[in-house]
Coordinates of C-alpha atoms and ligand atoms in Angstrom, one line a residue:
X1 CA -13.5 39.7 -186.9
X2 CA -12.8 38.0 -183.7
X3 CA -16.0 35.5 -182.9
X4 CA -16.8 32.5 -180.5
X5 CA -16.8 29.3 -182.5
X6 CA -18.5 26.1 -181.2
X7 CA -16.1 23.3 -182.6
X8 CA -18.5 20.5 -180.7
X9 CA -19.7 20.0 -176.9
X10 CA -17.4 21.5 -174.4
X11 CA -15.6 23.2 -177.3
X12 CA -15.5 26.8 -178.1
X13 CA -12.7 28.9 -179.3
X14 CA -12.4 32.2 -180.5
X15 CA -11.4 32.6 -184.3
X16 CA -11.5 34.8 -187.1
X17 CA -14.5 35.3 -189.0
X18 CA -15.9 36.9 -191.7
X19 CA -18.0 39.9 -190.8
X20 CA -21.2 39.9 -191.3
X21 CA -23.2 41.5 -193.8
X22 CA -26.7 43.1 -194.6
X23 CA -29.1 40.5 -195.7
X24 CA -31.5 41.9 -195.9
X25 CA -32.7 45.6 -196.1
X26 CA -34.6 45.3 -192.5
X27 CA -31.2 44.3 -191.1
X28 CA -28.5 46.1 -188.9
X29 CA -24.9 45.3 -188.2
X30 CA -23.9 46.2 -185.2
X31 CA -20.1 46.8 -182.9
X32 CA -20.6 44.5 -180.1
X33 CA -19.7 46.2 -176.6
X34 CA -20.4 43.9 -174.2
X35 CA -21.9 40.2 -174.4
X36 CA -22.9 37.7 -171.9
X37 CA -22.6 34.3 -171.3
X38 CA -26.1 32.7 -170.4
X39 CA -26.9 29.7 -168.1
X40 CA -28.9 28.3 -171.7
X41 CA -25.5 29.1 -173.6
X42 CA -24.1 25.9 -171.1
X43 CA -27.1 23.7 -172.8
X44 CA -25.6 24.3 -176.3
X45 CA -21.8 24.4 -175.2
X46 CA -23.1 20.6 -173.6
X47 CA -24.0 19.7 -176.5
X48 CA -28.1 19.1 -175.3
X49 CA -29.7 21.3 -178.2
X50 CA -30.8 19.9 -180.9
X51 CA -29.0 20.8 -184.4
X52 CA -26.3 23.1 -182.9
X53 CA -24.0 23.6 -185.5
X54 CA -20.2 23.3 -185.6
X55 CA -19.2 27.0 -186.7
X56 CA -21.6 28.5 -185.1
X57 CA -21.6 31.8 -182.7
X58 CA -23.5 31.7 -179.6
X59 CA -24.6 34.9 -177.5
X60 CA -28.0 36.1 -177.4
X61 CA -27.2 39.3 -174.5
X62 CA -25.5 41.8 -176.0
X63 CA -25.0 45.2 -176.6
X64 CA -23.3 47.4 -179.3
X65 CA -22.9 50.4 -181.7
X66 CA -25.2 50.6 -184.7
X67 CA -22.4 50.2 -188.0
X68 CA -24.1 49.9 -190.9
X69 CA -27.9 49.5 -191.5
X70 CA -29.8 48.3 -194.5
X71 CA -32.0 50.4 -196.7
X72 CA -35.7 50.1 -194.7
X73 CA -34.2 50.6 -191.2
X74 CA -35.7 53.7 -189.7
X75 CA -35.7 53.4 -185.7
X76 CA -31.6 53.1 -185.3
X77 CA -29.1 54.9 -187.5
X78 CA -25.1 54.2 -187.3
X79 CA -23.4 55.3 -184.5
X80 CA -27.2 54.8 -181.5
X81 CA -25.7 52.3 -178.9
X82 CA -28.4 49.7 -178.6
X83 CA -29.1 46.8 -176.6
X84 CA -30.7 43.8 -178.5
X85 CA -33.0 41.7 -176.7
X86 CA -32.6 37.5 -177.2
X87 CA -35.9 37.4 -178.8
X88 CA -35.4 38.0 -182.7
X89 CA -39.1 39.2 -183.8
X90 CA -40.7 40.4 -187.3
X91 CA -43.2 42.9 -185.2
X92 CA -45.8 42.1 -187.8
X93 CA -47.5 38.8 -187.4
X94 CA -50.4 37.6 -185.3
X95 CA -47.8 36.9 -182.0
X96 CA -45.8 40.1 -182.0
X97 CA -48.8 42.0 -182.5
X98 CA -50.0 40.6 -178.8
X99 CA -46.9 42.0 -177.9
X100 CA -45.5 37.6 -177.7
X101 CA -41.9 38.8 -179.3
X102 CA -40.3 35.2 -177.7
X103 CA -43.4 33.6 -180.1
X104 CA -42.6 35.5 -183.2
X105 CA -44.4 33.4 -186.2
X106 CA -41.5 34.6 -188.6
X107 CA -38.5 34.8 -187.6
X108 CA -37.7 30.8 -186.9
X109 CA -38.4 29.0 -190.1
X110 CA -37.8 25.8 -188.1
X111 CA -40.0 25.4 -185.6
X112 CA -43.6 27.0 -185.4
X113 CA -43.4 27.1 -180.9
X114 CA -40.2 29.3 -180.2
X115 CA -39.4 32.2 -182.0
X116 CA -36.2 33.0 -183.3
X117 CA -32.9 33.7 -181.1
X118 CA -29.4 35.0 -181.7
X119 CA -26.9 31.7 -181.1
X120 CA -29.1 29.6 -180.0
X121 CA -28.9 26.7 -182.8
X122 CA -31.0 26.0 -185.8
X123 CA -33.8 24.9 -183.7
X124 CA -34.3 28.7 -183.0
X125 CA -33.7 29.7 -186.4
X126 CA -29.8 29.4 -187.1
X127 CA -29.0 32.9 -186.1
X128 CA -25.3 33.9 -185.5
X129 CA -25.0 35.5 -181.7
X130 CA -22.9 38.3 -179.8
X131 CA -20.1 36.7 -178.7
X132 CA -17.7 38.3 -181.7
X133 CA -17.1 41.7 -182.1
X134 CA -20.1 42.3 -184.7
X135 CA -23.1 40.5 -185.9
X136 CA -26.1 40.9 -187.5
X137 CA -29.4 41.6 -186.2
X138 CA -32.5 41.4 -188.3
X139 CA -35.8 42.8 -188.1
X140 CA -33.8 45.8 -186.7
X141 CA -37.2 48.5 -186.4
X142 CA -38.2 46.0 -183.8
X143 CA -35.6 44.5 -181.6
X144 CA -33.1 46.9 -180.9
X145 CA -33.6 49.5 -178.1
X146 CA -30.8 52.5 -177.7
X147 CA -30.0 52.1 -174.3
X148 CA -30.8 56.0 -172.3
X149 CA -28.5 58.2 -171.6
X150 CA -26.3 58.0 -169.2
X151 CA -27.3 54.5 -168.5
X152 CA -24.5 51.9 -167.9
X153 CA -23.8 49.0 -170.6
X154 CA -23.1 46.6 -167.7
X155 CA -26.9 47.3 -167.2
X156 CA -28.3 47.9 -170.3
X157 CA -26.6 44.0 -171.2
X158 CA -28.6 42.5 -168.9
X159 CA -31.7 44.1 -169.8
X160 CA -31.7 42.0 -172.8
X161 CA -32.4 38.3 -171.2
X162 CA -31.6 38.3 -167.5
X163 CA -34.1 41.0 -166.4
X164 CA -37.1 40.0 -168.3
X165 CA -36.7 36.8 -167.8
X166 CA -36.6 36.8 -164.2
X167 CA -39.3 39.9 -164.3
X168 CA -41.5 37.8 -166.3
X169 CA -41.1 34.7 -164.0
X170 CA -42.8 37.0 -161.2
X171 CA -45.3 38.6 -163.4
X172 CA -46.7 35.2 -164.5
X173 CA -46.6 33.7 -161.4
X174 CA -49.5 36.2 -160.5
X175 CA -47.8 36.8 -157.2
X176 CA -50.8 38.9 -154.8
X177 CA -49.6 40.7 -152.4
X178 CA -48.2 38.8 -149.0
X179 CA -47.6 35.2 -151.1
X180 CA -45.5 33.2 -150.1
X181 CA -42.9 32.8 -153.5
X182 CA -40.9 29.8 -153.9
X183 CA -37.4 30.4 -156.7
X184 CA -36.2 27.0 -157.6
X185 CA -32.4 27.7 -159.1
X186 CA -30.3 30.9 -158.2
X187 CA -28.8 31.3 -160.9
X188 CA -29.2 34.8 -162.6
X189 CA -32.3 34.4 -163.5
X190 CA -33.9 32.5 -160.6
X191 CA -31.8 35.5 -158.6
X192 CA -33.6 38.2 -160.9
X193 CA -37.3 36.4 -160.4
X194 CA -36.2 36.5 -156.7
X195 CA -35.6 40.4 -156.7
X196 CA -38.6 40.6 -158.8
X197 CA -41.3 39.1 -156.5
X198 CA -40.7 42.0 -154.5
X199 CA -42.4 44.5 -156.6
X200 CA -45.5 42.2 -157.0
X201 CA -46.3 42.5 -153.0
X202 CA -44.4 39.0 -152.2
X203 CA -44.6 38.8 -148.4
X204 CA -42.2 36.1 -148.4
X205 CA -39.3 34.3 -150.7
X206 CA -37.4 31.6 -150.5
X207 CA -34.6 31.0 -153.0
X208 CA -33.4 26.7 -153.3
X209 CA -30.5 25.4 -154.6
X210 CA -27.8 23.5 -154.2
X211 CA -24.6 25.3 -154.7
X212 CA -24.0 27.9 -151.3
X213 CA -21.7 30.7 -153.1
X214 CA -24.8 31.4 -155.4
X215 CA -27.5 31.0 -152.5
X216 CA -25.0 33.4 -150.8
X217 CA -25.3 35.4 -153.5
X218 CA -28.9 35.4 -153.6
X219 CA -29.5 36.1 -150.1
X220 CA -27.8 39.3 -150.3
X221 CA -28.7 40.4 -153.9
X222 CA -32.5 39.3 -154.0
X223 CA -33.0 40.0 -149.9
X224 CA -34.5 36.9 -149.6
X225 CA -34.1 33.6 -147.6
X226 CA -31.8 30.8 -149.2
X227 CA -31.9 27.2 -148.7
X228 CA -29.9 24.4 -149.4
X229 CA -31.8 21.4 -150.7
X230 CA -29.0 19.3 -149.8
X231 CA -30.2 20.2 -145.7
X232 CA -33.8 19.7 -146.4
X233 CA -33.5 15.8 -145.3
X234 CA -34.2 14.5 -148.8
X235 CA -37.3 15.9 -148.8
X236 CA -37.9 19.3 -150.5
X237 CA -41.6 19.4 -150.5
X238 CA -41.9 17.8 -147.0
X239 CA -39.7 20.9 -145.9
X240 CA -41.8 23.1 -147.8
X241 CA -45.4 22.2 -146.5
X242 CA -43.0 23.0 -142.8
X243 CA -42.6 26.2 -144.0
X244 CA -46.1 27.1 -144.8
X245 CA -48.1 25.6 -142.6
X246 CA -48.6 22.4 -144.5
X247 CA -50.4 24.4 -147.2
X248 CA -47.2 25.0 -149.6
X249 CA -45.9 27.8 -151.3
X250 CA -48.6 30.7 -152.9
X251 CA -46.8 30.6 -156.1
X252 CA -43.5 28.4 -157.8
X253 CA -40.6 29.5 -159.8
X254 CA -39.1 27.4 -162.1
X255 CA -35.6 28.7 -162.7
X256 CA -33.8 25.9 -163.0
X257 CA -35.1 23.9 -166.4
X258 CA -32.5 21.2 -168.0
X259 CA -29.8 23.6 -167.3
X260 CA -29.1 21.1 -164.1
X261 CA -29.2 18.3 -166.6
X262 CA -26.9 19.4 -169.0
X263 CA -24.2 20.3 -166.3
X264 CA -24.7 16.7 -164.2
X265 CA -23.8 15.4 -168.0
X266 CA -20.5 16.0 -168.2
X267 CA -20.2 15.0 -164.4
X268 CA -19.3 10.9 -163.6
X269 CA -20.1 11.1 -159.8
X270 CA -23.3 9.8 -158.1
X271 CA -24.2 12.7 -157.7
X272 CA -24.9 14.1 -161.1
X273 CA -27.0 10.9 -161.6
X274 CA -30.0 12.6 -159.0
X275 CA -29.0 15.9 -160.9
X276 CA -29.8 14.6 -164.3
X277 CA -33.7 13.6 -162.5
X278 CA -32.8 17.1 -161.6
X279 CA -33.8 19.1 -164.0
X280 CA -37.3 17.5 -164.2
X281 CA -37.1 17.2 -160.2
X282 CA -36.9 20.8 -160.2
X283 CA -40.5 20.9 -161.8
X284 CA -41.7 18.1 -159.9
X285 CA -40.6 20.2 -156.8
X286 CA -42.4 22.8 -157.8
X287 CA -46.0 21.1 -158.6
X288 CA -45.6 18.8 -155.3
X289 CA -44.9 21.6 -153.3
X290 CA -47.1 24.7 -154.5
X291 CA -50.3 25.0 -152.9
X292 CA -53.5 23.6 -154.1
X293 CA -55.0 25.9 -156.7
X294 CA -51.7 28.2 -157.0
X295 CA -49.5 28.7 -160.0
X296 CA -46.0 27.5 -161.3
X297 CA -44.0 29.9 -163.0
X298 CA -41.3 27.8 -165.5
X299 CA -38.7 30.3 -167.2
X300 CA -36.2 27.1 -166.7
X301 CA -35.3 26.3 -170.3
X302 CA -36.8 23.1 -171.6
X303 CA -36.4 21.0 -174.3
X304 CA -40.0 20.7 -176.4
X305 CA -40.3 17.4 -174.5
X306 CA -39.7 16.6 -171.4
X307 CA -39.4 14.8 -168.7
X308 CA -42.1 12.6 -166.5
X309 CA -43.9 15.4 -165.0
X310 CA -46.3 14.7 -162.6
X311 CA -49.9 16.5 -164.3
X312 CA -51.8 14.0 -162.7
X313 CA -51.0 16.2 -159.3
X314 CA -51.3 19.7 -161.6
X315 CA -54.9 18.4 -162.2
X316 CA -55.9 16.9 -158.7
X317 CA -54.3 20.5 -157.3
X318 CA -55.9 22.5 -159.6
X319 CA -52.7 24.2 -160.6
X320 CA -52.4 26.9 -163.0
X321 CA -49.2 26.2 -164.8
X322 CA -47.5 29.2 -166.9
X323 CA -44.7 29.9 -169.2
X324 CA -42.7 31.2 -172.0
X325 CA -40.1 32.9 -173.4
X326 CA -39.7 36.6 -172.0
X327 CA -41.4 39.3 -174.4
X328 CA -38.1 41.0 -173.8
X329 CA -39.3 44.4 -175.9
X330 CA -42.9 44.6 -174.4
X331 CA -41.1 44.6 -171.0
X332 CA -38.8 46.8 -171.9
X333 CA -40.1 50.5 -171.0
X334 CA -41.2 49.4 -167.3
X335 CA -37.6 48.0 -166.8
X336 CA -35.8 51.0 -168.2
X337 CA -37.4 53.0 -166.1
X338 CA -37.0 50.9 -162.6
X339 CA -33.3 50.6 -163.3
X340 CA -33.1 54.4 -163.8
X341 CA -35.1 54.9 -160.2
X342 CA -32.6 52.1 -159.1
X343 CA -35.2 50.1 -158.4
X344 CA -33.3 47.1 -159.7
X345 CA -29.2 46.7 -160.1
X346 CA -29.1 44.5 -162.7
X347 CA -24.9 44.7 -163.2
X348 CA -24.9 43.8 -159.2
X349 CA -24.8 40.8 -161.1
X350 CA -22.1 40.8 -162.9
X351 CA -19.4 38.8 -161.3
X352 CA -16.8 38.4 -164.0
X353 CA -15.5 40.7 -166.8
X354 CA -13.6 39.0 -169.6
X355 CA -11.8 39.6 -172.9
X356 CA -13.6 38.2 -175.4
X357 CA -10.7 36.9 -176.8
X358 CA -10.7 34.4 -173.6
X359 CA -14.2 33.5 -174.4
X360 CA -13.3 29.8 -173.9
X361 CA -11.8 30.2 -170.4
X362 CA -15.0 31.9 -169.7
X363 CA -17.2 29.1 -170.5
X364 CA -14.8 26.9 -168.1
X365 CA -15.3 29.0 -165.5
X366 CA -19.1 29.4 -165.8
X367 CA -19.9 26.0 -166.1
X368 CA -17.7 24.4 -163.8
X369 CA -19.6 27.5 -161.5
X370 CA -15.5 28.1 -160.5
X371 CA -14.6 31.0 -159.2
X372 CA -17.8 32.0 -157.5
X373 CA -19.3 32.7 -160.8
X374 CA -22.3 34.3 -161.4
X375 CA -22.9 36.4 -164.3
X376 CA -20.0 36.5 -166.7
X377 CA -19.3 39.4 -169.6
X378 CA -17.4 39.4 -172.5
X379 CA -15.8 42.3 -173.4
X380 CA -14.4 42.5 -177.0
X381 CA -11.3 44.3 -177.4
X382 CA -13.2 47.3 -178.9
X383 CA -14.9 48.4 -176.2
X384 CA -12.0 48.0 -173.6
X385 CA -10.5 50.9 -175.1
Ligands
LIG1 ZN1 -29.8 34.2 -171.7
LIG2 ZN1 -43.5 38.1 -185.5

């Protein structure tokens, strides 16, 4: 089969490998129909993860047709389309029974804080991803969802990371109704958490970042207001307290996380060199310029240490700070049901559509951010029939 290949940073390719097989009688194999490339895959493609293996196949949002299943699989048979959230979860132990599927206790033998994910390195339990045209998903009872009928895979796709994850990053930010909510990163996700604070009762939100075609973006998709920190004078949280009258933002949304820092890596400017502060200025941004006693949403991914943060001003604020993985399949049924009442678009945010075959283009284009890029899909040749 056709599969992304990571040969090293800023190398992918697409090759031939061998398909995969049941494992394990729990597991499914599944037709891949559409998969995305993630902000987080740009981490591992930069080479910033930990143990990310040479041969390995990213892609943790995807979608696809139920092949073969093993022996104990009883909640998809061959032939259900299904969309498989990022989290990989047993649905037995102590953290999936709290409904915490991103904290799964099983399913990463290598780390006992994030659970397992689909192409996201060894440090996440060494799973193969999406990005081919099959791959296997474990713990199949518990992960895979088949997406409703009549519902669009260019939908369903991102109901696998993007959604939650920017749903989430409103629901912990425990926005009341007429906050003022501050996104740092527009991005998809910090796009999504934009969208999001809206059905929490945000009475205002403000999307920063740096690069205009996705504050653009955001403006139009999220209805929110967009800023530049580039025009803010230096001085995000200065500009902030202007905004709200010198009381700061209700709540703060981390979307950015080392994302920043993995892109201003493979930059050489001046630039890239604030950037690389970046992704821990992002964080700092948010704790100097959140109110006193408010709360700091992160969804940004982080590395399991980081980065000079300032939790001498969480405690002298009296900040609640909150975060996690999404619980992609505890938020699933509430999200279903809001893109079916079109409460939320989430293939509005698709930008890009891409053979799979030209997976390697597409990480060009998404990490330069070329092309006005904001969400791309890979399509394998299967499913452009
Ligand atoms: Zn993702
Ligand atoms: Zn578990």
């Amino acid at each position: 089969m056709l599969a992304m290949n990571y040969r090293g940073p800023l190398r992918v390719r697409i090759d031939e490998k061998p398909m995969p097989k049941i494992e394990h009688p729990q597991d499914a194999i599944v037709r891949v129909t559409r998969s995305c490339i993630c902000g987080s895959d740009l981490h591992l493609y930069n080479g910033s993860v930990p143990d990310t293996r040479v041969g390995m196949t990213f892609g943790h949002e995807f979608t696809g047709i139920v092949e073969e299943v093993g022996s104990e699989v009883t909640k998809i048979k061959v032939g259900d389309h299904v969309l498989v959230p990022f989290n990989i979860a047993c649905g037995e132990c102590v953290f999936c029974k709290q409904e915490m599927f991103g904290n799964c206790h099983e399913s990463n033998p290598q780390a006992t804080a994030v659970g397992g994910i689909f192409g996201y390195s060894h440090t996440a339990g060494g799973y193969n991803g999406g990005q081919a045209e099959y791959a296997r998903v474990p713990y199949a009872n518990v992960g895979p969802t088949v997406i409703p009928e009549g519902m669009d895979p260019d939908d369903a796709v991102l109901l696998t990371d993007v959604v939650p994850t920017g749903y989430q990053a409103a629901e912990m930010a425990g926005i009341q109704p007429g906050d003022t909510v501050a996104v740092f990163g527009a991005g998809p996700v910090g796009i999504m958490a934009a969208r999001c604070a809206w059905l929490f009762g945000a009475g205002r939100v403000m999307i920063i970042d740096e690069i205009d075609y996705r504050l653009e973006f955001a403006k139009n998709y999220a209805q929110c207001e967009a800023y530049n920190f580039r025009d803010m004078g230096g001085d995000v949280v200065q500009w902030m307290k202007e905004q709200t009258d010198w009381l700061g933002a209700d709540v703060c949304i981390d979307a950015v996380g080392a994302e920043a820092a993995g892109n201003a890596m493979q930059t050489i400017t001046g630039r890239k060199l604030f950037l690389q502060a970046g992704s821990a200025t992002a964080l700092h941004w948010a704790i100097n310029s959140v109110k006193k006693g408010g709360i700091i949403s992160i969804v940004g991914v982080y590395g399991p240490t980081d980065n000079l943060v300032p939790i001498g001003n969480v405690l002298n604020k009296g900040l609640t700070i909150r975060a996690n993985q999404a619980s992609v399949k505890r938020l699933l049924p509430r999200l279903i049901e809001h893109v079916q009442n079109g409460v939320l678009n989430p293939k509005g945010l698709i930008t890009h559509r891409i053979p799979l075959e030209e997976v390697s283009e597409g990480y060009r284009i998404f990490s330069q951010k070329l092309d006005n890029c904001i969400k791309p899909v890979l399509i394998p040749p299967s499913a452009r029939m």
